[in-house]
XYZ file of C-alpha atoms in Angstrom:
555
model
C -16.147 -3.982 43.417
C -13.334 -4.465 40.921
C -9.948 -2.954 41.671
C -10.536 -0.237 39.061
C -13.903 0.688 40.602
C -12.153 1.018 43.968
C -9.463 3.127 42.312
C -12.154 5.374 40.794
C -13.798 6.077 44.171
C -10.407 6.644 45.748
C -9.450 9.201 43.067
C -12.930 10.812 43.081
C -12.734 11.398 46.820
C -9.234 11.467 48.261
C -7.560 12.231 44.934
C -9.685 15.269 44.075
C -9.467 16.620 47.647
C -5.681 16.218 47.706
C -5.232 17.714 44.221
C -7.478 20.672 45.115
C -5.632 21.273 48.393
C -2.288 21.085 46.587
C -3.430 23.595 43.922
C -4.797 26.071 46.526
C -1.440 26.207 48.261
C 1.002 26.048 45.333
C -0.858 27.642 42.380
C 1.669 25.916 40.093
C 1.034 24.640 36.548
C 1.731 21.094 37.705
C -0.867 21.270 40.475
C -3.432 22.642 37.992
C -2.776 19.804 35.546
C -3.045 17.291 38.394
C -6.395 18.721 39.522
C -7.833 18.737 35.999
C -6.652 15.167 35.493
C -8.299 13.830 38.650
C -11.526 15.702 37.906
C -11.688 14.378 34.340
C -10.891 10.860 35.542
C -13.690 11.117 38.090
C -16.274 12.483 35.636
C -15.509 9.894 32.953
C -15.333 7.081 35.492
C -18.650 7.942 37.173
C -20.305 8.139 33.733
C -18.870 4.724 32.857
C -20.066 3.101 36.092
C -23.618 4.411 35.985
C -24.429 5.147 32.332
C -22.190 3.184 29.975
C -23.772 0.461 27.843
C -20.571 -1.571 27.933
C -19.898 -4.051 30.713
C -16.156 -3.446 30.520
C -16.604 0.282 31.148
C -18.866 -0.359 34.133
C -16.434 -2.835 35.676
C -13.194 -1.114 34.655
C -14.018 2.606 34.358
C -11.686 4.794 32.283
C -8.995 2.148 31.695
C -11.402 0.143 29.504
C -10.790 2.772 26.815
C -7.176 1.676 26.677
C -8.349 -1.753 25.547
C -10.543 -0.258 22.824
C -7.643 1.892 21.633
C -5.232 -1.043 21.415
C -7.889 -3.239 19.805
C -8.419 -0.651 17.053
C -4.777 -1.149 16.045
C -4.683 -4.918 16.573
C -4.359 -5.713 12.835
C -1.491 -3.295 12.395
C 0.294 -4.523 15.539
C -0.104 -8.116 14.388
C 1.132 -7.253 10.888
C 4.149 -5.163 11.834
C 5.425 -6.698 15.054
C 4.127 -10.235 15.589
C 3.470 -12.209 12.383
C 6.429 -13.753 10.596
C 7.038 -13.508 6.853
C 4.973 -16.536 5.842
C 1.990 -16.826 8.188
C -0.317 -13.864 7.466
C -3.572 -14.038 5.490
C -4.676 -13.383 2.844
C -1.236 -12.269 1.622
C 1.755 -12.837 3.863
C 4.721 -10.512 4.227
C 6.818 -12.472 1.738
C 4.135 -12.164 -0.951
C 3.495 -8.480 -0.310
C 7.207 -7.691 -0.310
C 7.597 -9.458 -3.650
C 4.787 -7.362 -5.146
C 6.260 -4.118 -3.806
C 9.743 -4.979 -5.049
C 8.572 -5.839 -8.545
C 6.302 -2.790 -8.679
C 9.226 -0.543 -7.735
C 11.578 -2.374 -10.113
C 14.056 -3.162 -7.346
C 15.833 -6.385 -6.367
C 13.344 -9.214 -5.819
C 15.738 -12.006 -4.857
C 16.153 -13.650 -1.435
C 19.289 -14.893 0.311
C 20.200 -17.759 2.601
C 17.537 -20.160 1.364
C 13.786 -20.513 1.585
C 11.732 -19.826 4.719
C 9.091 -22.287 3.569
C 8.653 -25.811 4.880
C 9.152 -27.716 1.636
C 7.748 -30.955 3.029
C 4.521 -29.615 4.567
C 1.242 -31.175 3.469
C -0.108 -29.832 0.151
C 3.028 -27.800 -0.618
C 3.086 -27.103 -4.376
C 6.265 -27.179 -6.436
C 7.641 -27.893 -9.927
C 10.165 -30.217 -11.502
C 12.733 -28.391 -13.617
C 14.371 -29.662 -16.794
C 18.046 -30.081 -17.625
C 17.164 -28.555 -20.996
C 15.697 -25.128 -20.154
C 14.520 -23.056 -23.090
C 12.936 -19.719 -24.029
C 9.289 -18.959 -24.707
C 8.440 -18.378 -28.368
C 7.378 -14.796 -29.125
C 4.225 -16.081 -30.807
C 3.231 -17.816 -27.567
C 3.407 -14.714 -25.343
C -0.179 -13.572 -26.020
C -3.507 -15.402 -25.996
C -6.261 -14.762 -28.569
C -9.745 -14.608 -27.032
C -12.671 -14.941 -29.426
C -14.553 -17.898 -30.881
C -16.076 -18.518 -34.305
C -18.933 -16.055 -33.696
C -16.626 -13.277 -32.531
C -15.847 -10.578 -35.089
C -13.352 -8.615 -32.960
C -11.050 -11.141 -31.196
C -8.731 -9.766 -28.529
C -5.053 -10.531 -27.964
C -4.622 -10.788 -24.174
C -1.632 -10.809 -21.867
C -1.166 -13.778 -19.556
C -1.617 -11.443 -16.548
C -4.329 -8.782 -16.374
C -6.084 -6.470 -13.914
C -9.120 -8.089 -12.344
C -12.545 -6.610 -11.606
C -12.438 -3.553 -9.315
C -15.148 -0.944 -9.666
C -15.174 2.810 -9.242
C -16.907 3.022 -5.906
C -14.967 0.218 -4.367
C -11.765 2.017 -5.435
C -11.088 5.727 -5.647
C -10.989 7.612 -8.946
C -7.209 8.076 -8.710
C -6.728 4.366 -8.071
C -8.848 3.452 -11.096
C -6.943 5.914 -13.275
C -3.577 4.581 -12.112
C -4.644 1.009 -12.839
C -5.987 1.818 -16.295
C -2.968 3.891 -17.310
C -0.805 1.049 -15.985
C -2.771 -1.427 -18.115
C -2.140 0.721 -21.174
C 1.593 0.845 -20.473
C 1.778 -2.888 -19.723
C -0.331 -4.039 -22.669
C -2.876 -5.879 -20.537
C -6.600 -5.361 -19.953
C -8.387 -3.761 -17.011
C -11.726 -5.184 -15.835
C -14.193 -2.498 -14.705
C -15.858 -4.508 -11.960
C -19.621 -4.364 -11.667
C -19.826 -0.601 -10.997
C -19.987 0.302 -14.730
C -17.413 1.596 -17.175
C -16.760 4.882 -15.392
C -15.013 7.890 -16.963
C -11.938 6.956 -14.944
C -11.764 3.507 -16.588
C -11.918 5.140 -20.013
C -9.860 8.306 -19.527
C -6.391 6.962 -20.372
C -7.274 4.540 -23.168
C -6.154 1.307 -21.544
C -7.866 -1.861 -22.775
C -11.072 -2.415 -20.798
C -13.226 -5.450 -20.070
C -16.673 -4.158 -19.188
C -18.284 -6.269 -16.503
C -22.085 -6.372 -16.326
C -22.894 -7.181 -12.730
C -26.232 -8.384 -11.448
C -27.202 -4.734 -10.916
C -26.525 -4.006 -14.624
C -24.886 -0.709 -13.699
C -24.172 1.425 -16.738
C -26.888 -0.177 -18.865
C -30.006 -0.355 -16.670
C -33.386 1.306 -16.995
C -35.496 2.872 -14.258
C -36.676 -0.567 -13.127
C -33.164 -1.997 -12.972
C -33.551 -4.097 -16.123
C -31.235 -4.245 -19.128
C -31.236 -1.198 -21.410
C -29.908 -2.217 -24.857
C -29.598 1.385 -26.071
C -27.237 2.515 -23.291
C -25.350 -0.788 -23.491
C -24.728 -0.451 -27.219
C -23.466 3.109 -26.802
C -20.802 2.088 -24.253
C -19.977 -1.347 -25.666
C -18.912 0.114 -29.004
C -16.348 2.464 -27.484
C -12.893 1.551 -28.838
C -11.450 1.079 -25.320
C -13.989 -1.670 -24.557
C -12.374 -4.878 -25.800
C -14.555 -7.558 -24.149
C -17.781 -7.807 -22.128
C -18.121 -10.047 -19.068
C -21.449 -11.033 -17.498
C -21.078 -11.577 -13.757
C -23.116 -14.463 -12.370
C -21.279 -14.680 -9.054
C -17.944 -13.740 -7.494
C -15.508 -15.472 -5.214
C -15.686 -12.972 -2.348
C -19.392 -13.658 -1.838
C -20.835 -16.342 -4.125
C -24.609 -16.481 -3.891
C -24.704 -12.865 -2.690
C -25.007 -9.626 -4.622
C -22.305 -6.988 -4.687
C -22.176 -4.591 -1.737
C -21.115 -0.945 -1.872
C -21.504 0.583 1.630
C -23.488 3.822 1.852
C -20.412 5.599 3.236
C -18.680 5.168 -0.130
C -21.564 6.310 -2.379
C -20.916 9.845 -3.653
C -23.162 11.899 -5.921
C -20.950 10.929 -8.858
C -21.167 7.205 -8.123
C -24.925 7.414 -7.623
C -25.197 9.100 -11.040
C -22.933 6.591 -12.815
C -24.694 3.565 -11.310
C -28.155 5.155 -11.382
C -28.748 4.347 -7.699
C -29.712 6.105 -4.461
C -26.989 7.341 -2.114
C -29.193 7.061 0.976
C -28.568 3.356 1.565
C -26.055 0.584 0.846
C -25.969 -0.430 -2.813
C -26.720 -4.155 -2.737
C -26.936 -5.855 -6.117
C -29.327 -8.778 -6.541
C -27.852 -12.247 -6.089
C -29.198 -13.306 -9.505
C -28.639 -11.520 -12.806
C -32.170 -10.623 -13.978
C -31.268 -11.406 -17.598
C -29.701 -14.795 -16.809
C -32.134 -16.788 -14.701
C -31.465 -20.057 -16.559
C -28.624 -21.505 -18.646
C -30.490 -20.861 -21.902
C -31.312 -17.293 -20.821
C -27.604 -16.732 -20.191
C -26.660 -17.942 -23.663
C -29.403 -15.902 -25.308
C -28.102 -12.828 -23.457
C -24.603 -13.582 -24.776
C -25.937 -13.596 -28.333
C -27.726 -10.285 -27.733
C -24.627 -8.621 -26.264
C -22.418 -9.934 -29.065
C -24.743 -8.410 -31.645
C -25.071 -5.059 -29.849
C -21.291 -4.772 -29.316
C -20.394 -5.397 -32.930
C -19.064 -8.892 -32.380
C -16.724 -8.305 -29.446
C -15.781 -11.271 -27.201
C -18.539 -12.013 -24.681
C -18.114 -14.229 -21.631
C -19.320 -14.752 -18.115
C -17.786 -14.916 -14.661
C -18.709 -17.229 -11.820
C -17.404 -18.908 -8.705
C -17.925 -22.664 -8.968
C -20.166 -24.297 -6.380
C -22.118 -27.420 -7.267
C -20.332 -28.748 -10.401
C -23.633 -30.085 -11.771
C -24.865 -26.515 -12.168
C -21.935 -25.646 -14.413
C -22.678 -28.797 -16.393
C -26.202 -27.423 -16.863
C -24.621 -24.512 -18.753
C -22.589 -27.000 -20.807
C -25.765 -28.910 -21.718
C -27.401 -25.653 -22.788
C -24.391 -24.892 -24.997
C -24.730 -28.262 -26.701
C -28.486 -27.908 -27.189
C -28.387 -24.336 -28.518
C -25.034 -24.328 -30.296
C -24.222 -21.047 -28.519
C -20.901 -20.707 -26.711
C -19.276 -17.791 -24.873
C -15.872 -16.615 -25.968
C -14.476 -16.937 -22.449
C -15.402 -18.035 -18.934
C -13.854 -16.317 -15.929
C -13.482 -18.623 -12.927
C -13.339 -16.711 -9.645
C -11.905 -18.431 -6.580
C -13.475 -18.541 -3.137
C -10.266 -16.961 -1.804
C -12.217 -13.724 -2.097
C -11.078 -10.260 -3.054
C -11.580 -6.597 -2.330
C -15.371 -6.796 -2.112
C -17.238 -6.297 1.160
C -19.000 -9.513 2.149
C -20.541 -11.327 5.116
C -17.944 -13.407 6.963
C -19.809 -16.672 6.435
C -19.991 -16.128 2.667
C -16.302 -15.273 2.400
C -15.122 -18.124 4.615
C -17.464 -20.972 3.713
C -18.902 -20.769 0.183
C -17.465 -21.804 -3.152
C -14.483 -23.697 -4.547
C -10.990 -22.264 -4.454
C -9.595 -21.052 -7.764
C -7.526 -24.128 -8.691
C -10.454 -26.459 -7.957
C -12.841 -24.287 -9.933
C -10.506 -24.140 -12.919
C -10.110 -27.914 -12.859
C -13.885 -28.450 -12.840
C -14.514 -25.992 -15.688
C -11.602 -27.237 -17.804
C -12.583 -30.896 -17.404
C -16.264 -30.195 -18.056
C -15.523 -28.323 -21.284
C -13.166 -31.092 -22.415
C -15.783 -33.684 -21.510
C -18.433 -32.054 -23.716
C -16.042 -31.277 -26.575
C -16.128 -27.486 -26.265
C -12.745 -26.666 -24.708
C -11.190 -25.513 -27.980
C -14.005 -22.981 -28.510
C -13.812 -21.256 -25.101
C -10.959 -19.585 -23.246
C -10.750 -19.862 -19.441
C -9.692 -16.859 -17.354
C -8.622 -17.541 -13.772
C -9.205 -14.959 -11.047
C -7.965 -15.526 -7.529
C -4.981 -14.566 -5.366
C -2.045 -14.168 -7.744
C 1.083 -12.646 -6.227
C 3.933 -14.476 -7.945
C 4.779 -16.047 -11.269
C 4.283 -19.472 -9.673
C 0.697 -18.518 -8.750
C 0.219 -17.554 -12.392
C 1.804 -20.778 -13.639
C -0.240 -23.011 -11.324
C -3.518 -21.572 -12.640
C -2.425 -21.966 -16.264
C -1.365 -25.553 -15.572
C -4.694 -26.311 -13.887
C -6.480 -25.367 -17.115
C -6.710 -21.585 -17.418
C -5.571 -19.655 -20.502
C -4.951 -16.264 -18.842
C -5.097 -14.900 -15.289
C -6.568 -11.828 -13.586
C -5.142 -10.262 -10.404
C -6.892 -7.688 -8.214
C -5.437 -7.275 -4.735
C -1.809 -7.478 -5.837
C -2.506 -4.807 -8.453
C -3.856 -2.696 -5.585
C -0.627 -3.358 -3.696
C 1.305 -2.170 -6.737
C -0.361 1.251 -6.356
C 0.155 1.425 -2.598
C -2.287 -0.887 -0.759
C -0.808 -2.134 2.530
C -3.465 -4.778 3.341
C -4.947 -2.754 6.191
C -8.304 -4.467 5.493
C -10.343 -1.277 5.717
C -11.704 -1.569 2.156
C -15.342 -1.556 3.325
C -15.076 1.375 5.759
C -14.088 4.251 3.460
C -11.055 4.723 5.726
C -8.382 3.163 3.518
C -5.120 4.676 4.809
C -3.483 4.765 1.371
C -6.305 6.300 -0.686
C -6.857 3.170 -2.799
C -10.190 1.774 -1.564
C -11.960 4.933 -0.455
C -14.132 7.759 -1.742
C -12.558 10.302 0.594
C -11.085 12.845 -1.855
C -8.390 13.935 0.602
C -7.116 10.362 0.930
C -7.470 9.586 -2.784
C -5.274 12.552 -3.708
C -2.329 10.743 -2.134
C -2.180 8.484 -5.204
C 0.018 9.985 -7.898
C -1.525 8.543 -11.062
C 1.540 8.722 -13.290
C 4.032 7.174 -10.865
C 1.618 4.509 -9.630
C 0.755 3.515 -13.198
C 4.458 2.858 -13.743
C 4.379 0.529 -10.745
C 1.443 -1.386 -12.219
C 3.411 -1.795 -15.431
C 6.537 -2.872 -13.539
C 4.682 -5.455 -11.464
C 2.963 -6.829 -14.560
C 6.098 -6.939 -16.709
C 8.370 -8.399 -14.026
C 5.840 -11.051 -13.015
C 5.154 -12.095 -16.617
C 8.883 -12.171 -17.389
C 9.445 -14.389 -14.335
C 6.526 -16.579 -15.479
C 8.067 -17.092 -18.918
C 11.433 -17.870 -17.327
C 9.808 -20.352 -14.950
C 7.993 -22.097 -17.820
C 11.248 -22.179 -19.794
C 13.063 -23.752 -16.835
C 10.668 -26.695 -17.203
C 11.850 -27.227 -20.785
C 8.694 -25.739 -22.377
C 8.610 -23.104 -25.112
C 4.875 -22.388 -24.832
C 2.791 -21.889 -21.640
C -0.080 -23.659 -23.415
C 1.885 -26.899 -22.960
C 1.448 -26.735 -19.181
C -0.755 -29.503 -17.787
C -1.960 -30.256 -14.213
C 0.428 -33.161 -13.642
C 3.384 -30.794 -13.906
C 2.386 -29.230 -10.577
C 3.607 -31.442 -7.746
C 1.758 -31.555 -4.419
C 3.322 -32.903 -1.213
C 1.119 -35.681 0.136
C 0.460 -36.340 3.850
C 2.800 -39.320 3.483
C 5.731 -37.035 2.670
C 6.055 -37.989 -1.007
C 5.188 -35.878 -4.038
C 2.219 -36.523 -6.281
C 0.902 -34.705 -9.333
C -1.842 -32.167 -8.737
C -5.160 -33.805 -9.521
C -3.604 -37.253 -9.877
C -6.195 -38.984 -7.700
C -9.043 -37.838 -9.946
C -8.308 -38.699 -13.578
C -8.903 -35.844 -16.065
C -11.848 -36.285 -18.406
C -10.969 -37.284 -21.990
C -12.549 -35.387 -24.872
C -16.302 -36.003 -25.301
C -16.317 -38.287 -22.241
C -19.552 -36.805 -20.883
C -21.378 -36.649 -24.207
C -20.779 -40.231 -25.286
C -18.986 -42.303 -22.631
C -20.120 -45.666 -24.033
C -18.756 -45.004 -27.512
C -15.451 -43.958 -25.985
C -15.459 -47.039 -23.722
C -14.798 -44.933 -20.676
C -15.332 -45.728 -17.030
C -16.398 -42.298 -15.764
C -15.831 -41.341 -12.155
C -19.176 -41.733 -10.392
C -19.204 -38.082 -9.317
C -19.075 -36.898 -12.937
C -21.727 -39.439 -13.878
C -24.084 -38.143 -11.197
C -23.464 -34.463 -11.930
C -23.998 -34.930 -15.663
C -27.219 -36.894 -15.219
C -28.593 -34.423 -12.674
C -27.835 -31.295 -14.745
C -30.429 -29.615 -16.950
C -30.204 -27.013 -19.706
C -33.447 -25.469 -18.440
C -32.365 -24.396 -14.957
C -29.267 -23.724 -12.885
C -30.322 -25.360 -9.623
C -29.402 -29.003 -9.048
C -29.962 -30.847 -5.760
C -26.676 -31.303 -3.916
C -27.357 -34.867 -2.786
C -24.350 -36.747 -4.154
C -22.175 -38.071 -1.329
C -18.610 -36.966 -1.939
C -15.947 -39.324 -0.665
C -12.213 -39.559 -0.992
C -11.336 -40.432 -4.612
C -8.861 -43.012 -3.299
C -11.762 -45.242 -2.266
C -13.285 -45.089 -5.735
C -9.900 -45.834 -7.269
C -9.395 -48.872 -5.039
C -12.888 -50.133 -5.898
C -12.221 -49.738 -9.630
C -8.880 -51.544 -9.402
C -10.452 -54.476 -7.560
C -13.122 -54.824 -10.235
């Protein structure tokens, strides 16, 4: 027997007898409490030993519950008492504190120097200029809308990323949308449809059509053009985004746990509330690159010429090149492409999908930017980056990598009170942000939290413009990848993406005419891609670009 099993039998026999004897002779409150305690300990312990399904309870009766109790608060204990300011994931204490400070409009400076190791491998930094300047007013917004767009949209550099009603509470959605209105940025609906809470306060909205087509689906789950046209022409809807995949779970449909599906959500999404809402992994209207582009044309027509784009997390680069080939063959281009990073987000997802699939945001942006340059379409399409943006440097790095504007989700949640408890998928969010429990959601004061969204947005964008100006630039559009410096394993700095040369204009379409020696990876991906289907065999052997560079230099 274990020591706790021996203790149980000792208490169940000698302990109960002694406590009963003591109570019979003293009749005091203490003796009564002691007797009840030993009896309860004995009953629970005997149940654990003979009936519990858990090995720990059988071997360590009663005290095993102490472990379960402490384990239930492990994340909070780690966060508050153990982790230092720079080691937590996904957002460390330093990042969260910065968001809270800027959202509350309080001091966001630090003293006594950085806590970061400035010479660690892959550390990103910038070179400043001795001639800092100010950003031109005309360069502080980005126009989204190509030649076929009749209602182009002027976007902020920082916007609110996709978060649906269902994933977030109604009060959280309202606070975010009112904050977007005050800040002059847009608010993406997420795949759960353009709910009344996204539209109530009149903030600019990007309507995302997920693979479940919520908000514009028929009884069979297919696209309903009538209901789409009705919503798409609302004045608050500024752009429409087709979701092909997302960074939290690329290759997997959206997941809304049954515990979070209320009658209202079931009505808005046109789904059952008796089971988890799992969207299909593939958009039924976009099963091939040409289908995707045809759908874009249809949505553009039904919406009255509003900007139409699509969102994806980059996996096999050849499959994105298949979309580029379809654009060239059909002459159809989206107005924007949102690149989601594999860093994930608020969505519930299997661990393996979150941890192992997809390219991180900066890599995805680089692939998309280079591909569009290589086929001569970059000037027709805007790139929106979505993935883990807490500071103005995060914003700047994505713009430099090739994005035009940036979306942020989790840090916007932090601005309205999220504490990174990581209970988003349980309906037990302690701050009322990611829950459908009305009692918890009421804790969010919409007016005051919307001010915090505005403050975080405005302070971060202002810091971004100041950071760009410190580099001697008067327009964020002048940022290029080589301006971001990465610390190499050898201790010296190198430009981000310096090992792989960026593609020159039209390099993929006509490399011979341009007398270009394309990297063999791009050559393979381009040759393997097809405008007729997304899937491309992932058989190319990736190797360190340094080896290819050495080979080329020797030749």
